Coordinates of C-alpha atoms and ligand atoms in Angstrom, one line a residue:
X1 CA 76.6 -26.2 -89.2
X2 CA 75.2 -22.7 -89.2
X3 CA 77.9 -20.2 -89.7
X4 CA 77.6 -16.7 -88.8
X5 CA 80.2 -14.6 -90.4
X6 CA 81.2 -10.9 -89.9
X7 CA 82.8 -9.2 -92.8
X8 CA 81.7 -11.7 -95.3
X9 CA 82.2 -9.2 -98.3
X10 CA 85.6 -8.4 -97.5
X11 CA 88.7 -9.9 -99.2
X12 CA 89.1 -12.9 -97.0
X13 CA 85.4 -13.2 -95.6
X14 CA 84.5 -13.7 -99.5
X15 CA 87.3 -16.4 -99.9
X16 CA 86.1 -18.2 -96.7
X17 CA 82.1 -17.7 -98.0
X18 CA 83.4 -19.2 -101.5
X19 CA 85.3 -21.5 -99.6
X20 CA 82.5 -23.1 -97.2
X21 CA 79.8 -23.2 -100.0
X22 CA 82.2 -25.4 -102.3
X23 CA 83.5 -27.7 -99.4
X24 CA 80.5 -28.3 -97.4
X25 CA 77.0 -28.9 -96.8
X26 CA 77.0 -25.7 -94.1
X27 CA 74.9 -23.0 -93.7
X28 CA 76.1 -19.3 -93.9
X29 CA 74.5 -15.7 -92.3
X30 CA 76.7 -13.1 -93.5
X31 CA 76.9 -9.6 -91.7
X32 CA 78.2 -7.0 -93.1
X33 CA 78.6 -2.8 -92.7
X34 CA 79.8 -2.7 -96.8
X35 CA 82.6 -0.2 -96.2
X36 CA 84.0 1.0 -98.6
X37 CA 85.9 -2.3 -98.6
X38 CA 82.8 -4.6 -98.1
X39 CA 81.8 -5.4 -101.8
X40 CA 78.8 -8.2 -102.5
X41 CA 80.3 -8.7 -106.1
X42 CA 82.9 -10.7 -104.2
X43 CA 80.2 -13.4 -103.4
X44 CA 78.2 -13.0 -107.0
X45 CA 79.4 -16.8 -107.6
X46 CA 76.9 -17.8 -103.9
X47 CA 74.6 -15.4 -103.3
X48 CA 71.8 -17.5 -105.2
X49 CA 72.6 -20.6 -103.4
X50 CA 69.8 -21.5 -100.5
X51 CA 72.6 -21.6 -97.5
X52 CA 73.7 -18.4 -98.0
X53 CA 72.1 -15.4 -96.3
X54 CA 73.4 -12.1 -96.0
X55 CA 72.5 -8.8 -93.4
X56 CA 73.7 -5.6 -93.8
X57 CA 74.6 -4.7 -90.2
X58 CA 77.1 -2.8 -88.4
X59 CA 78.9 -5.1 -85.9
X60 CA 78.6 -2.5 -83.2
X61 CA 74.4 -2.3 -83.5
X62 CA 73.6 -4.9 -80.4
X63 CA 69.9 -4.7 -81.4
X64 CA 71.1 -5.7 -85.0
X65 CA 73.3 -8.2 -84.0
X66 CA 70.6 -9.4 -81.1
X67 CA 68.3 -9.9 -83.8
X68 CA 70.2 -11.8 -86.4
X69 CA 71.1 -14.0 -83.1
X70 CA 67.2 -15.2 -83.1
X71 CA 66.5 -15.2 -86.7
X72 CA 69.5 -17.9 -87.4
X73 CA 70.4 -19.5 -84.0
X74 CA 74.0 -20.0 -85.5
X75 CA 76.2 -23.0 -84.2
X76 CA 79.4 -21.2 -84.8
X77 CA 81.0 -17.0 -85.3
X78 CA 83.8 -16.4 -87.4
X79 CA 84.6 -13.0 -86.6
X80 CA 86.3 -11.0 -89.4
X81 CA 84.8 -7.7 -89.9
X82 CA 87.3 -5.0 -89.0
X83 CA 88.8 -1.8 -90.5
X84 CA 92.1 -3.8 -92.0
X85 CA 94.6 -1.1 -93.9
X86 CA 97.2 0.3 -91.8
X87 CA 97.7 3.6 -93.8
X88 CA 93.9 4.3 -93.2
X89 CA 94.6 3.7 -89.5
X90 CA 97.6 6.4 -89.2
X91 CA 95.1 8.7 -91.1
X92 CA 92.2 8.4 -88.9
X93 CA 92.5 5.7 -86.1
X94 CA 88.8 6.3 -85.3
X95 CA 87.0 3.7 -87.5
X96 CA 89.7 1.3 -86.2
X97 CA 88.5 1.7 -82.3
X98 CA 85.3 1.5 -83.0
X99 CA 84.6 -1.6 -85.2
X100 CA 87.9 -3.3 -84.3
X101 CA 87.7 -2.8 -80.2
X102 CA 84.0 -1.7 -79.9
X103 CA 82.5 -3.7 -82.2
X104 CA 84.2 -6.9 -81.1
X105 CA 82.9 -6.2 -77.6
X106 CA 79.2 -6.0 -78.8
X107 CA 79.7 -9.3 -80.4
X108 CA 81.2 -10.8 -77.9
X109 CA 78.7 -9.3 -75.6
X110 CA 75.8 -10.4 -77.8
X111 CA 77.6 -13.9 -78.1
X112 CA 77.4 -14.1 -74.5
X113 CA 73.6 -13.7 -74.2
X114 CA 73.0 -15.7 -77.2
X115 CA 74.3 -19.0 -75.6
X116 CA 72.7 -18.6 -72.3
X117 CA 69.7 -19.3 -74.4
X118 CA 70.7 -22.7 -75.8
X119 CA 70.1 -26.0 -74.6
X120 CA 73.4 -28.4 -73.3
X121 CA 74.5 -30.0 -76.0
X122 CA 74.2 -26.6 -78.1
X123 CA 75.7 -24.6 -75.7
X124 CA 78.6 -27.4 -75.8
X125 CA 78.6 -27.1 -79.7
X126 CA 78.7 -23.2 -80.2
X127 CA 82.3 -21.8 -80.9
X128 CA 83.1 -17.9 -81.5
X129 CA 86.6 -17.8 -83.6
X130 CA 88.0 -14.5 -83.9
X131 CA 90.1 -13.6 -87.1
X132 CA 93.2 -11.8 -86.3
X133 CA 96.7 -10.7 -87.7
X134 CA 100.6 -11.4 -86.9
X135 CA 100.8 -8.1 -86.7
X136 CA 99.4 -7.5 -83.0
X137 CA 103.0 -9.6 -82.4
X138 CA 105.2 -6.3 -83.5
X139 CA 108.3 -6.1 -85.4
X140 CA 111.2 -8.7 -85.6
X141 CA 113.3 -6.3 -86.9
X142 CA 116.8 -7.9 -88.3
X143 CA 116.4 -11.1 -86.4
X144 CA 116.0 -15.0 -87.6
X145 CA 112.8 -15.5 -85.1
X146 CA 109.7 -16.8 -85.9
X147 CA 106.2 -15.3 -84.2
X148 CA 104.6 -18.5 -82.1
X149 CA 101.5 -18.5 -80.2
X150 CA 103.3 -17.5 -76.8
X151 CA 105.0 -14.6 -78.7
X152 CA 104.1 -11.8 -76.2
X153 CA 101.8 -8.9 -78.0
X154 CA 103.7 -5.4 -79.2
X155 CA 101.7 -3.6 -81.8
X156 CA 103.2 -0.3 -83.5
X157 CA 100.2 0.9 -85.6
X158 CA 96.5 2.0 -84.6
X159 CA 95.1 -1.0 -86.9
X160 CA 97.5 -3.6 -85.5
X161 CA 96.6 -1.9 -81.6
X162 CA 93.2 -2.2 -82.1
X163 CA 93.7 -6.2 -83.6
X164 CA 95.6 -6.9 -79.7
X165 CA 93.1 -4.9 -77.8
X166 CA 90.3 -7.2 -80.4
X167 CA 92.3 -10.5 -79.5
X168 CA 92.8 -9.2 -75.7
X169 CA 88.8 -8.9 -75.2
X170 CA 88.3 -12.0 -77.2
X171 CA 90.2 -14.1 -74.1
X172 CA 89.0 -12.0 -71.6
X173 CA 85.4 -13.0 -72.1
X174 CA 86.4 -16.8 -72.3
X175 CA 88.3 -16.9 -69.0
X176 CA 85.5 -14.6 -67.2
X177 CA 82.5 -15.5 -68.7
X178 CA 83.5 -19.2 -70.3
X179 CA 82.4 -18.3 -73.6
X180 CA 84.5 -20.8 -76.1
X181 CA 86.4 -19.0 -78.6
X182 CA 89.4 -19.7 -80.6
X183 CA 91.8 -17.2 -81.9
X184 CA 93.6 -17.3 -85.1
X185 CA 96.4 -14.7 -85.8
X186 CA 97.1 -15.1 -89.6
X187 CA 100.0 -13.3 -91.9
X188 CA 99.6 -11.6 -94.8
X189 CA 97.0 -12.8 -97.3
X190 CA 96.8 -11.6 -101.6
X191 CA 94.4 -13.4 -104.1
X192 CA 91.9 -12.1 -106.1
X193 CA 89.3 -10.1 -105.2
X194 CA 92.2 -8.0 -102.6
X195 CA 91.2 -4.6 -102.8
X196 CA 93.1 -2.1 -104.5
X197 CA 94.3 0.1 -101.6
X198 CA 97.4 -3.1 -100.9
X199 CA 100.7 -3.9 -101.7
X200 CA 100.4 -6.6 -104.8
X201 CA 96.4 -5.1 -106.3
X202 CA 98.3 -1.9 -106.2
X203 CA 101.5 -3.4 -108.3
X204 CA 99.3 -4.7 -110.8
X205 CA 97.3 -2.4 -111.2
X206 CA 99.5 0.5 -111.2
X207 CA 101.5 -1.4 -113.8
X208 CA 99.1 -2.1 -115.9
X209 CA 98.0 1.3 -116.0
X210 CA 101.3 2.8 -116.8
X211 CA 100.7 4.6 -113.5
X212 CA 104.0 4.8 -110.8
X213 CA 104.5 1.9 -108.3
X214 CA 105.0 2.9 -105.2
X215 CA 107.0 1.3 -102.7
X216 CA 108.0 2.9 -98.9
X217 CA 111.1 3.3 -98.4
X218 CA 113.7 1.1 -99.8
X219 CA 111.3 -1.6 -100.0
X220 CA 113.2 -3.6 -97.3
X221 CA 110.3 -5.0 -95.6
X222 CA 109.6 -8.5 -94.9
X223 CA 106.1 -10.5 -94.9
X224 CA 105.2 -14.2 -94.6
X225 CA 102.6 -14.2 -97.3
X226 CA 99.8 -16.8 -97.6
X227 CA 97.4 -17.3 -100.6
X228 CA 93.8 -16.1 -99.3
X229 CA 92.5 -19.5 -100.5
X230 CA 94.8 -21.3 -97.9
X231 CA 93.8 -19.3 -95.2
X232 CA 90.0 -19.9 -95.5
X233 CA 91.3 -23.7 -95.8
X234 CA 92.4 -23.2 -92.3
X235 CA 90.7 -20.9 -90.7
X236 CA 87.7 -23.7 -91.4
X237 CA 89.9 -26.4 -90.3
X238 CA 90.4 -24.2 -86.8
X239 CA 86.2 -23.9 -86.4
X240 CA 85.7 -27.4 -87.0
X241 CA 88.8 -29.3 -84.8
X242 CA 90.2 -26.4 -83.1
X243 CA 90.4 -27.1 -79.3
X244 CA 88.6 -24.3 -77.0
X245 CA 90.6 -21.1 -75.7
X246 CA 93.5 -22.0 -78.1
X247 CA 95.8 -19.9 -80.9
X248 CA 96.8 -21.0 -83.7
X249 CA 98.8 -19.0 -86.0
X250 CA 98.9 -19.5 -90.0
X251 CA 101.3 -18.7 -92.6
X252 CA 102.8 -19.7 -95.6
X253 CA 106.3 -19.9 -95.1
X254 CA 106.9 -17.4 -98.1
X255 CA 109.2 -14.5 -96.4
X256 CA 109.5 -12.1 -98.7
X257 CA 110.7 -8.2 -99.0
X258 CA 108.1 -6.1 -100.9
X259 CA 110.6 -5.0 -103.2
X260 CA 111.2 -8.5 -104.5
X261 CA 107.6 -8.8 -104.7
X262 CA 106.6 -6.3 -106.9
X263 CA 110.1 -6.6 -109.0
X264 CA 108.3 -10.3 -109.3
X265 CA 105.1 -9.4 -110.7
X266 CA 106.6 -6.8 -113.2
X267 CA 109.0 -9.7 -114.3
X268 CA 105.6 -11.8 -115.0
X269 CA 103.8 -8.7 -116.4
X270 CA 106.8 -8.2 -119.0
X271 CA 105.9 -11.8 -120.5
X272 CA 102.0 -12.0 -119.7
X273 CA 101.1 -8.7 -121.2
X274 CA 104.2 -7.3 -122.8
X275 CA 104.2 -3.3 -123.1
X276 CA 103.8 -3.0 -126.6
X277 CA 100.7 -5.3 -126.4
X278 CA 99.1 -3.1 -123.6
X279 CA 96.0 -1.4 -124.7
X280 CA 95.1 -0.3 -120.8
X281 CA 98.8 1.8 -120.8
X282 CA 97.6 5.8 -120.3
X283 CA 99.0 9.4 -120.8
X284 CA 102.0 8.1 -123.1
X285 CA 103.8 6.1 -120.2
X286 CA 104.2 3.4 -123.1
X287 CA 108.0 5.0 -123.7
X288 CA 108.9 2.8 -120.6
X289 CA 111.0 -0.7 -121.7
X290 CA 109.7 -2.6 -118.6
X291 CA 106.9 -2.6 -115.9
X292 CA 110.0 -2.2 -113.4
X293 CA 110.5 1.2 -114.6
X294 CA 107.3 2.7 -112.8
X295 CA 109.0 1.4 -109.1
X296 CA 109.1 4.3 -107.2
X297 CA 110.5 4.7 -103.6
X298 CA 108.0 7.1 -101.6
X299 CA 108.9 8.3 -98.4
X300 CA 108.6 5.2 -95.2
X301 CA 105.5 4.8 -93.5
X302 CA 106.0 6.0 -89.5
X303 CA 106.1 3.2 -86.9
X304 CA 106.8 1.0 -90.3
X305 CA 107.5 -2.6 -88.8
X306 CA 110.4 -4.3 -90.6
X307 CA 110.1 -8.3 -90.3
X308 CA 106.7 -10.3 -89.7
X309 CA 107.5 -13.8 -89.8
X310 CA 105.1 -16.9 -88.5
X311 CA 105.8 -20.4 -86.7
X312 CA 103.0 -22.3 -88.3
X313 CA 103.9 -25.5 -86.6
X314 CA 101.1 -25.8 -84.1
X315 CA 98.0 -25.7 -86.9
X316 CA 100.1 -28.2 -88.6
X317 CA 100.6 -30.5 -86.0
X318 CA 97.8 -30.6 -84.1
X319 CA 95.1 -30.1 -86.9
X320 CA 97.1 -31.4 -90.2
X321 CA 96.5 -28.2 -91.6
X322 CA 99.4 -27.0 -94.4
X323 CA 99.2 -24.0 -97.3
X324 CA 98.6 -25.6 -100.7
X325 CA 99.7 -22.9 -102.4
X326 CA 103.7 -21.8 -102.9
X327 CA 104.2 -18.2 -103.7
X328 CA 104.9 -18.5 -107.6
X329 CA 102.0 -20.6 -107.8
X330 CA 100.0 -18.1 -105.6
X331 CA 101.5 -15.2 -106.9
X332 CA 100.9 -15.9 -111.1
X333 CA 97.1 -17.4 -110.0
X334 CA 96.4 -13.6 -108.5
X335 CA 97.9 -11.9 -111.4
X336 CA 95.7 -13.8 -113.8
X337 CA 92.7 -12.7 -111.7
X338 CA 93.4 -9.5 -111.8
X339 CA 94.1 -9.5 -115.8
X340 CA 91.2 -11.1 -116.9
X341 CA 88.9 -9.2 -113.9
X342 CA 89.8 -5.3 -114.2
X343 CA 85.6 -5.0 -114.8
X344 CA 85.8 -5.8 -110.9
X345 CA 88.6 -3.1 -110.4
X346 CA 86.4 -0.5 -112.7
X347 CA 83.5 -1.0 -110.2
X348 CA 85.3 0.1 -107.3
X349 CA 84.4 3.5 -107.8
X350 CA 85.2 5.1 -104.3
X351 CA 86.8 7.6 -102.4
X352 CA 89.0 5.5 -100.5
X353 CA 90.1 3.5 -103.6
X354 CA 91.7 6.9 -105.3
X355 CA 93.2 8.0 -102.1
X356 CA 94.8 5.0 -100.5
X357 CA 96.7 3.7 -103.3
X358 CA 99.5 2.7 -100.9
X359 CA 100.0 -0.6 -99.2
X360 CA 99.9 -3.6 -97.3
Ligands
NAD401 P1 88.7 -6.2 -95.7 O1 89.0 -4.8 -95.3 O2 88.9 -6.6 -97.1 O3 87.2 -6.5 -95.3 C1 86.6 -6.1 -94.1 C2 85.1 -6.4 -94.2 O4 84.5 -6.0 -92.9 C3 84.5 -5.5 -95.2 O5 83.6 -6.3 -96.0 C4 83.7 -4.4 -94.5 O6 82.6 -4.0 -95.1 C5 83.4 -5.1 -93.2 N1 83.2 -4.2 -92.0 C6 84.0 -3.2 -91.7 N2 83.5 -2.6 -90.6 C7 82.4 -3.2 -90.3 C8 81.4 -3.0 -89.3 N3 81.5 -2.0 -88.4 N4 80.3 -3.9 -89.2 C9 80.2 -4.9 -90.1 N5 81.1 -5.1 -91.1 C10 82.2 -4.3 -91.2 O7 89.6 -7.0 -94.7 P2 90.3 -8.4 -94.9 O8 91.6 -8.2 -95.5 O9 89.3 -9.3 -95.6 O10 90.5 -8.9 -93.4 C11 89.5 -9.6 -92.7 C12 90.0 -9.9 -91.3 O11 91.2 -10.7 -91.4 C13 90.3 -8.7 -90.5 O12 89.8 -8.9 -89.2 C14 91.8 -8.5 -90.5 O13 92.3 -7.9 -89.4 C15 92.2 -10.0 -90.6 N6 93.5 -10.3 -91.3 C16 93.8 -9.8 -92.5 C17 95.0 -10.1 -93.1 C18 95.3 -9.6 -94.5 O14 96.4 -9.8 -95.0 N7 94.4 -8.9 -95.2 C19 95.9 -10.9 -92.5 C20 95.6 -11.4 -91.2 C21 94.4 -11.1 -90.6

């Protein structure tokens, strides 16, 4: 297959990239804006292989997009470039309309006039999946419900608004203009290469650093979290067996409250790089007994949802598809990363890395 696919140098477009070059004999285009989240050292471990390809494009160029349409002739879209950190959103919601709503309609729109040109049985093969989040689904507050795929759409930020109006356009232009897409609404991913603007890059970081850990509120909220690994697993599952016009939603079955999260990774920092062993430690901070001594409650996010939780029952069922990772095994996998990686984290020199040290 030829794989076209949008925000390739992001945190899970990289894992999916890695993912497809390792597992199969496919053929990858990558477009991508390189935000200041978009980062090719993500894919240093493919770029020299002869099926990967990469464009640096702005999903909301049509010419661009027209173009890289009749260079590659692509059999398949996987759709993940977007603006993805909430706080940034509640900052400045404009990036989020225009690459999340905007730019989604000019692939979808190029998409459109891309198959017209195929022959039968390509027409018939071509599939557009769109990447998008549980958190278009809203808040389930203090309740013991699960998000399905009938779960009806109730977004409280501008990023997860601009994901439903995304996921809203995405059916739209199947049931009006038959163009055959799958959705996938997917909770929240870590693993290495996560940029350091999110909850569990941030802990590390921030403890290794000797630097405080913030956490909003009282650290109450809950997330179904999923090792990135296991999401490209299934999000390539999904573009090869997933039936036309359906949802599937993913998750790991790992509810957790952030506060339990980052109390965990300072427990494994305390034994995997004790304090008095810590040459990265700055400014004197090395008084502290324990990494859980830099937790810091900062004031709650607004609109801050409390519960995200996902039914994953339908990928399982109908595709076979099931996370391979549990969260301690996840969890002590991305720590390691991080530890023996902080070259990566020194490279991210930008603006939006030193002010967006907040989360998810
Ligand atoms: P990310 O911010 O790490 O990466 C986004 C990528 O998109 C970057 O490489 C960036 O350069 C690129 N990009 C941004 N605007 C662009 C534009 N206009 N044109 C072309 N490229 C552009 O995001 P991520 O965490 O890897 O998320 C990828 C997708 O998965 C997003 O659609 C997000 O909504 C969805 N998602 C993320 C999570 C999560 O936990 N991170 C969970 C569920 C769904």
């Amino acid at each position: 297959m030829k794989i076209l696919i949008t925000g390739g140098a992001g945190f899970i477009g990289s894992a999916l990239i890695r993912y497809i070059m390792s597992n199969s004999q496919d053929t990858v285009i990558n477009i991508d804006k390189l935000t200041y989240a978009g980062n090719l050292q993500n894919l240093d471990s493919v770029s020299s292989n002869p099926r990967y390809f990469f464009r640096k494009i702005d999903i909301c160029n049509k010419a661009a997009l027209t173009n890289v349409f009749r260079e590659f002739r692509p059999d398949r879209v996987m759709h993940l470039a977007a603006e993805s950190h909430v706080d940034k959103s509640i900052d400045g919601p404009d990036e989020f309309i225009k690459t999340n709503i905007l730019g989604t309609y000019a692939l979808l729109e190029v998409s459109k006039e891309y198959i017209k040109s195929l022959d039968k049985d390509s027409k018939e093969n071509f599939r557009f999946h769109h990447i998008s989040t549980d958190e278009v689904y809203g808040d389930l507050g203090f309740t013991n419900l699960l998000f399905t795929e009938e779960s009806s759409y109730s977004p409280s930020s501008p990023y997860s608004a601009s994901k439903a109006s995304s996921d809203h356009l995405v059916r739209a232009w199947h049931r009006t203009f038959n163009l055959p897409i799958l959705i996938t609404n997917c909770s929240n991913n870590y693993g290495p290469f996560h940029f350091p603007e999110k909850l569990i890059p941030i802990t590390i970081l921030n403890a290794l650093k000797g630097q405080n850990i913030p956490v909003y509120g009282k650290g109450d909220q809950i997330r179904d979290w999923l090792y990135v690994d296991d999401h490209a697993s299934a999000l390539y599952k999904v573009i090869k067996d997933g039936a036309i016009g359906e949802t599937y939603n993913i998750g790991g079955n790992n509810e957790i409250k952030n506060i339990d999260i980052v109390t965990s990774i300072c427990n494994y920092l305390d034994k995997a790089m004790p304090i008095s062993k810590n040459n990265y430690l700055l400014d004197g901070k090395s008084t502290i007994k324990s990494y859980k001594d830099l937790i810091t409650f900062v004031n709650d996010r607004p609109g801050h949802d409390l519960r995200y939780a996902i039914d994953a029952s339908k990928i399982n069922v109908e595709l076979g598809w099931e996370p391979r990772y549990d969260f301690q095994t996840g969890i002590e996998k991305t720590i390691k990363w991080y530890l023996n990686n902080l070259e990566w984290v020194e490279n991210i020199n930008n603006e939006s890395y030193k002010n967006y040290r907040h989360q998810e």
